mmCIF file of C-alpha atoms in Angstrom:
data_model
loop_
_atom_site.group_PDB
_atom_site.id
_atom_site.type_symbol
_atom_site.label_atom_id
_atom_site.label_comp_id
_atom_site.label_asym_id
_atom_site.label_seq_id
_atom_site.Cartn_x
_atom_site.Cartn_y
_atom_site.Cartn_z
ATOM 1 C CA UNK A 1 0.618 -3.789 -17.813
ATOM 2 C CA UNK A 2 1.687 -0.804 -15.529
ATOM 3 C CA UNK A 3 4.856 -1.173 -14.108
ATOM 4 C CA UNK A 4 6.851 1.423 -11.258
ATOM 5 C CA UNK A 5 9.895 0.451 -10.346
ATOM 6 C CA UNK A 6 12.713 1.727 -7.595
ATOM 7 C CA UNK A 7 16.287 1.135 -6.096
ATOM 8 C CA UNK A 8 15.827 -1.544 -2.951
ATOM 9 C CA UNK A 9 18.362 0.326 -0.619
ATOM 10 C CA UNK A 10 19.716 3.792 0.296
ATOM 11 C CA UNK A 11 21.837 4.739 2.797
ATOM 12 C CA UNK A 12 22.503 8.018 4.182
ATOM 13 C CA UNK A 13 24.295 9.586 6.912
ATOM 14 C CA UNK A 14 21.854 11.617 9.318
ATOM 15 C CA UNK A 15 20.895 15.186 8.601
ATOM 16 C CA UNK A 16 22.088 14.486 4.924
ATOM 17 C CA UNK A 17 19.459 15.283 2.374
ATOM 18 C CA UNK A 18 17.825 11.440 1.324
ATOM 19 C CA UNK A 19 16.199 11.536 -2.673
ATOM 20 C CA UNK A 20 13.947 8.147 -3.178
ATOM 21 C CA UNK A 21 13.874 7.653 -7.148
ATOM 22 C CA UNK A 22 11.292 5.641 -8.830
ATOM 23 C CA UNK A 23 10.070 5.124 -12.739
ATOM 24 C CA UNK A 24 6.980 3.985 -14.138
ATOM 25 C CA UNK A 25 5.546 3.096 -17.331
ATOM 26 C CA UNK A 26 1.458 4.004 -17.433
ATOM 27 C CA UNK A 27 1.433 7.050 -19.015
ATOM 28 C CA UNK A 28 -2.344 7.681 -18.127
ATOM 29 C CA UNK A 29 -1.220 7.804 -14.280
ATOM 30 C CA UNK A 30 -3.184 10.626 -12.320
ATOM 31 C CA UNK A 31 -1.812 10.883 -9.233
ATOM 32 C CA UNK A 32 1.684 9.762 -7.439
ATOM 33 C CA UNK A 33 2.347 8.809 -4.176
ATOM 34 C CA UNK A 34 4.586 8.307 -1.592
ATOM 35 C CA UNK A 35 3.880 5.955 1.133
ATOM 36 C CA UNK A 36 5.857 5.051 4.240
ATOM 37 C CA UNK A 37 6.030 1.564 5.819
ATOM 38 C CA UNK A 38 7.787 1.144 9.287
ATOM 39 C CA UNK A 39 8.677 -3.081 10.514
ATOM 40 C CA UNK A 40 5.577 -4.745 11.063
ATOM 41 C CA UNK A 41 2.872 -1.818 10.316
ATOM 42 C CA UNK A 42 0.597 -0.714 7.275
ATOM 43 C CA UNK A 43 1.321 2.350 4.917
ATOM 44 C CA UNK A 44 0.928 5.565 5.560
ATOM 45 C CA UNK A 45 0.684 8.341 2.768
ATOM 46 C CA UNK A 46 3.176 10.529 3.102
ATOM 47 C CA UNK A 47 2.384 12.609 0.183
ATOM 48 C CA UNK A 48 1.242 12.531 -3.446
ATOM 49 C CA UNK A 49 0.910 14.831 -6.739
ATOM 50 C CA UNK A 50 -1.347 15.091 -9.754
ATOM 51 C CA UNK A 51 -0.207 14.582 -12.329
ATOM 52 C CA UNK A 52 0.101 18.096 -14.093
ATOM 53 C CA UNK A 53 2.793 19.644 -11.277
ATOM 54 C CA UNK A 54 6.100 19.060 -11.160
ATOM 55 C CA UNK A 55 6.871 19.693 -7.521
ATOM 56 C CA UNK A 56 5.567 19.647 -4.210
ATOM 57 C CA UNK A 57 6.878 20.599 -1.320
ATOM 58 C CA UNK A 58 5.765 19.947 2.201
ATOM 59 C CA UNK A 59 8.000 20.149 5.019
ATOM 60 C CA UNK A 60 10.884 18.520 4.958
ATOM 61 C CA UNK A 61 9.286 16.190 1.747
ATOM 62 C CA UNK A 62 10.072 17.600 -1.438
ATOM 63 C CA UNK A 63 8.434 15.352 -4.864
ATOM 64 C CA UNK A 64 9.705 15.991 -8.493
ATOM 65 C CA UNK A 65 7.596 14.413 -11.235
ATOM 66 C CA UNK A 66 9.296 14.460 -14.666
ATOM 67 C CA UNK A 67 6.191 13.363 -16.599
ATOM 68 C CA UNK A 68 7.802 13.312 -19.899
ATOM 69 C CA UNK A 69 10.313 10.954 -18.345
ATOM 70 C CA UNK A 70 7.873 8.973 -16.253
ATOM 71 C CA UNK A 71 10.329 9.818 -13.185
ATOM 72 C CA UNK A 72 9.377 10.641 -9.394
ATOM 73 C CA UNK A 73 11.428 11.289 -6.956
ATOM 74 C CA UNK A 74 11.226 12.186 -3.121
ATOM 75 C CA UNK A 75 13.243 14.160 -1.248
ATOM 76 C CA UNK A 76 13.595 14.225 2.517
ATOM 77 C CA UNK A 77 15.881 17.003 3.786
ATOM 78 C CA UNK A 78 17.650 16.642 7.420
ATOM 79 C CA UNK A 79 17.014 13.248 7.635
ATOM 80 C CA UNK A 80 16.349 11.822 11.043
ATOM 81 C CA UNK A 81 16.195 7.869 12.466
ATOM 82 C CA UNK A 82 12.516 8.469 12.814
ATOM 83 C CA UNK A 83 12.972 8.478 8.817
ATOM 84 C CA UNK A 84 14.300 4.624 8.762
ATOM 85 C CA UNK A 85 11.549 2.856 6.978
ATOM 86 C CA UNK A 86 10.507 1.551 3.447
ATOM 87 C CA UNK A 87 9.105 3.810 1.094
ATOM 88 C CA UNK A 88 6.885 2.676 -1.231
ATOM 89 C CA UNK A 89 5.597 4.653 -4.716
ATOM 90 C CA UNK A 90 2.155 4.446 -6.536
ATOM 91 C CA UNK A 91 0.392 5.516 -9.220
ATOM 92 C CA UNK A 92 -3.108 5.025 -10.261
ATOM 93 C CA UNK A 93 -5.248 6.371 -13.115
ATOM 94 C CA UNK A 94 -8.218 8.721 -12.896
ATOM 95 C CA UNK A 95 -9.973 6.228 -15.305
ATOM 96 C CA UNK A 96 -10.197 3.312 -12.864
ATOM 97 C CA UNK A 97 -9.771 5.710 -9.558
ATOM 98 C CA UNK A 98 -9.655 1.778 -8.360
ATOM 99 C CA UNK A 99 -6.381 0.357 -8.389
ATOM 100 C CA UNK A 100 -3.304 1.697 -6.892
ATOM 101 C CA UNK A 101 0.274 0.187 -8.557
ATOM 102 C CA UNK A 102 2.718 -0.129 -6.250
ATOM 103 C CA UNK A 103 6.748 0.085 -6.529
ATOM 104 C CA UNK A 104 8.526 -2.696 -4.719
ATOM 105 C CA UNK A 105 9.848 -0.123 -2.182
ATOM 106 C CA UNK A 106 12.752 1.518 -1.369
ATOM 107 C CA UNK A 107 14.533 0.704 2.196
ATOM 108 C CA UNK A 108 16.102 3.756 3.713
ATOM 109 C CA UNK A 109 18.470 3.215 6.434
ATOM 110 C CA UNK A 110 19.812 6.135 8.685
ATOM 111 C CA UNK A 111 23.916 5.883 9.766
ATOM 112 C CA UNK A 112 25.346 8.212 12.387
ATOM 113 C CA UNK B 1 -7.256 11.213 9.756
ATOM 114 C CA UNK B 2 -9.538 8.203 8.757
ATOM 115 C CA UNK B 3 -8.223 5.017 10.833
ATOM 116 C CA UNK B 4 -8.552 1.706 9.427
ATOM 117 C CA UNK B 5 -8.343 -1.641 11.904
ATOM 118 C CA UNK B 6 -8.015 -5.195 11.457
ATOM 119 C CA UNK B 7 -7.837 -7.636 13.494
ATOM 120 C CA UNK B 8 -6.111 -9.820 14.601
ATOM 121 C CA UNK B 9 -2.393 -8.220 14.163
ATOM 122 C CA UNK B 10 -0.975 -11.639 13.913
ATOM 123 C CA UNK B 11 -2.619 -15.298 14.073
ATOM 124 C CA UNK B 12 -0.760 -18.354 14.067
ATOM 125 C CA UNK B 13 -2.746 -21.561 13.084
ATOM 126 C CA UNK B 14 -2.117 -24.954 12.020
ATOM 127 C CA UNK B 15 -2.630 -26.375 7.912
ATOM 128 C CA UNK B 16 -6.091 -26.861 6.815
ATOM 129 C CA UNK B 17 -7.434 -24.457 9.176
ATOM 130 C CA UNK B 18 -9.493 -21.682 8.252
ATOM 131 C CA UNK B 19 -8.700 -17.918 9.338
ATOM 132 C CA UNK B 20 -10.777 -15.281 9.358
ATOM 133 C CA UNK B 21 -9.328 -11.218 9.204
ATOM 134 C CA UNK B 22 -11.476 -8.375 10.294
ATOM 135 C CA UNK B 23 -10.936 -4.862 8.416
ATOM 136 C CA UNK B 24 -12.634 -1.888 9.804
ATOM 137 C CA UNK B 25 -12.960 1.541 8.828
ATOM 138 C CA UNK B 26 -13.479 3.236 12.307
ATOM 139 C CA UNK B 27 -14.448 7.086 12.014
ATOM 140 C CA UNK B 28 -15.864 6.907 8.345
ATOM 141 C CA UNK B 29 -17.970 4.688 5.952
ATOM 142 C CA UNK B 30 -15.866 2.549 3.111
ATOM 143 C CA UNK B 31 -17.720 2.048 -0.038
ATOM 144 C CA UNK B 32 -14.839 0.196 -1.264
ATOM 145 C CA UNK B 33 -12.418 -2.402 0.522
ATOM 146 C CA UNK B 34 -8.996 -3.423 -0.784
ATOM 147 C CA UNK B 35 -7.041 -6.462 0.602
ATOM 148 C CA UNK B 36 -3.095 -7.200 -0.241
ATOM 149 C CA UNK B 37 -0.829 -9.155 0.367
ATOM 150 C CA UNK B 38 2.557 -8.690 0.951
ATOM 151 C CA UNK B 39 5.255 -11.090 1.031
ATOM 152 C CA UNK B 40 8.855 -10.694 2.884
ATOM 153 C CA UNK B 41 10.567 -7.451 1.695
ATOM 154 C CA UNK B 42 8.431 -7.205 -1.316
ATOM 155 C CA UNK B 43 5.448 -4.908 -2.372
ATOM 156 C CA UNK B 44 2.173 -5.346 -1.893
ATOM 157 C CA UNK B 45 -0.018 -7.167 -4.267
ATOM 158 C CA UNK B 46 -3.763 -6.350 -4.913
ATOM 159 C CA UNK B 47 -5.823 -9.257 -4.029
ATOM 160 C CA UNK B 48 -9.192 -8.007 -4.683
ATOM 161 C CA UNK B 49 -11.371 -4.961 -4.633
ATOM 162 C CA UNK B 50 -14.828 -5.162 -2.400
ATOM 163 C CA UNK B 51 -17.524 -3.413 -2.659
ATOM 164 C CA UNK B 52 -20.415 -3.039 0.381
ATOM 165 C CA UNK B 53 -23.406 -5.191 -0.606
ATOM 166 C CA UNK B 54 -22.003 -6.871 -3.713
ATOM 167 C CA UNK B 55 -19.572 -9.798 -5.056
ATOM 168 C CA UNK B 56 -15.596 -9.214 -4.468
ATOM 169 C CA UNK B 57 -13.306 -8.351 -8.036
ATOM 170 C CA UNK B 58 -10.585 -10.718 -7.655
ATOM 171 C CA UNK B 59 -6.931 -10.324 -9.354
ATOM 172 C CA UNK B 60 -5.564 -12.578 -12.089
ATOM 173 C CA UNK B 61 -4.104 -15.625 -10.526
ATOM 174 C CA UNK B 62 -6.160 -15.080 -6.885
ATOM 175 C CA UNK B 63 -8.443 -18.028 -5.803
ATOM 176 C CA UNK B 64 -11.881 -16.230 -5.062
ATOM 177 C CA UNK B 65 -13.030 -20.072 -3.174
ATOM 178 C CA UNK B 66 -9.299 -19.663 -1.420
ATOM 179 C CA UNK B 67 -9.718 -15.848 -0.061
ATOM 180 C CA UNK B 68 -13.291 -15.512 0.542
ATOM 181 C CA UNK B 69 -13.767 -12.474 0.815
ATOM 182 C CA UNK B 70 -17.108 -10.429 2.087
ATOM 183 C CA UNK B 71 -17.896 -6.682 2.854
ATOM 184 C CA UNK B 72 -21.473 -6.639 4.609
ATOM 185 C CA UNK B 73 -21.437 -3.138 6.226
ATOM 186 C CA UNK B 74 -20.141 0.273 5.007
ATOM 187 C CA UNK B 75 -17.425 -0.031 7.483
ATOM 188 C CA UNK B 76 -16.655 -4.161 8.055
ATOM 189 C CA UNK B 77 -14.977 -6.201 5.056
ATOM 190 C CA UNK B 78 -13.614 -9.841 6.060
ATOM 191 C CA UNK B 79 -11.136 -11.949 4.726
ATOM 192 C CA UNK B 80 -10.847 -15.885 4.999
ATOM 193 C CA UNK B 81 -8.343 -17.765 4.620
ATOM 194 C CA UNK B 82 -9.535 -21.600 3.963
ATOM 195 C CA UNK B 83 -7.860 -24.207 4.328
ATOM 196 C CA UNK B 84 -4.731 -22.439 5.026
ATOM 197 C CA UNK B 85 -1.356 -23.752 4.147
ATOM 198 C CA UNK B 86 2.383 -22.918 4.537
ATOM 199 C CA UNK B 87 2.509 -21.005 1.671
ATOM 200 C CA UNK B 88 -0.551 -18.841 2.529
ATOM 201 C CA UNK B 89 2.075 -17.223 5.565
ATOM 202 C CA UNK B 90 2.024 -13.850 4.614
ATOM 203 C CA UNK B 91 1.286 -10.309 5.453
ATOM 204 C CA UNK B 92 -2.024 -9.203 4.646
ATOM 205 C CA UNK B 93 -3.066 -5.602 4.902
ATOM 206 C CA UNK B 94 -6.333 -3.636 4.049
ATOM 207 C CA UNK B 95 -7.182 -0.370 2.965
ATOM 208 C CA UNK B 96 -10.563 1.617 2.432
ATOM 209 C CA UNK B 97 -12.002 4.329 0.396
ATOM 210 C CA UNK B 98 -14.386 6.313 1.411
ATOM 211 C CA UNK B 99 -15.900 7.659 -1.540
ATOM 212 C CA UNK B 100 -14.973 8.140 -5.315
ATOM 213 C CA UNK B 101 -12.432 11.079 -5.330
ATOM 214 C CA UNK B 102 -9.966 11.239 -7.950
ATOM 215 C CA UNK B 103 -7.380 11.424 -5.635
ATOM 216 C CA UNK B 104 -8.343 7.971 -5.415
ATOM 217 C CA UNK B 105 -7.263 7.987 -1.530
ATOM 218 C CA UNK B 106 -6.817 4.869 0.319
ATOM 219 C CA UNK B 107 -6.424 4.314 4.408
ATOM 220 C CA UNK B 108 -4.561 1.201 5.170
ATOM 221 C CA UNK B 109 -5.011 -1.001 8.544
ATOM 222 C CA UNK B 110 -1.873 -2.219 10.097
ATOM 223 C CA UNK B 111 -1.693 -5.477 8.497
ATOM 224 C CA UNK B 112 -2.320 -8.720 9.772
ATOM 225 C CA UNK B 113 0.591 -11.129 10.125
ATOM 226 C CA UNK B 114 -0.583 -14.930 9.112
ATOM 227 C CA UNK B 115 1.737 -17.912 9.853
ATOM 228 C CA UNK B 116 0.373 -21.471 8.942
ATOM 229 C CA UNK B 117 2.294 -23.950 10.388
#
């Protein structure tokens, strides 16, 4: 079945760039995206990207999608405390347009 | 942005109880209702997809008589818990769509925290 997978931790020092990596395996995936979880509260979409771009940039998120490689990444430049969270990434199909896959989340903490 | 409720944020209740948790799309109509479950410092898991007015799709390995699950209004879908036991403890968060975009977006609630004692 599908499968995305990504690193548990990163740490970075604040107002260092932060890049999120994650893999997955259904290569009939649609759209990617990146959600944020902060302690104790729901997700919230951060941002996402069909399938047939490579990059998107909004703000200070930047995504990379190497289809051929089945690789996503997301960067966050000058990262802040505010940016201490988990960060999950999904992928669903257009076929279904029903289930979302998620990643088992990466945990970004913030050091001074 | 579409908001997306449930309630209550946590419950605490004792085994063999039954729990009921209120999702509730607040400022648009969900044809579909998703409810996960998420245990400590892992993903979230798909339970099962609802549509208004008809049965709940239930994942492999999720007891439909265990998580009863119904979705009576455009904008109300309820999960029970029955029976509850230790193991059920757990983090259980909604989402709705509001139509059938590809994009395929989803709102998520805040998650309600269950603890069976």
């Amino acid at each position: 079945g599908e499968d995305v997978e990504q690193s548990l931790f990163l740490s970075v020092r604040e107002g260092d760039s932060s890049v999120i990596n994650c893999t997955y395996t259904d290569s009939s995936s649609t759209y990617l995206y990146w959600y944020k979880q902060e302690p104790g509260a729901g997700l919230q979409l951060l941002t996402y990207i069909f399938s047939n771009m490579d990059m998107k940039q909004d703000q200070r998120l930047t995504v990379l999608l190497n289809k051929k490689d089945k690789h996503l990444s997301l960067r966050i430049a000058d990262t802040q405390t505010g940016d201490s969270a988990i960060y999950f990434c999904a992928e669903t199909e257009y076929s279904s347009a029903s289930k979302i896959i998620f990643g088992s989340g990466t945990r970004l903490s913030i050091r001074p | 942005g579409a908001v997306v409720s449930q309630h209550p944020s946590w419950v605490i209740c004792k085994s063999g109880t039954s729990v009921k948790i209120e999702c509730r799309s607040l400022d648009f109509q969900a044809t579909t209702m998703f409810w996960y479950r998420q245990f400590p410092k892992q993903s979230l898991m798909l339970m099962a997809t609802s549509n208004e007015g008809s049965k709940a799709t239930y994942e492999q390995g999720v007891e439909k008589d265990k998580f009863l699950i119904n979705h009576a209004s455009l904008t109300l879908s309820t999960l029970t818990v029955t029976s509850a036991h230790p193991e059920d403890s757990s983090f259980y968060i909604c989402s709705a769509r509001a139509g059938t975009s590809g994009r395929n977006e989803q709102f998520f609630g805040p998650g309600t925290r269950l603890t069976v004692l």
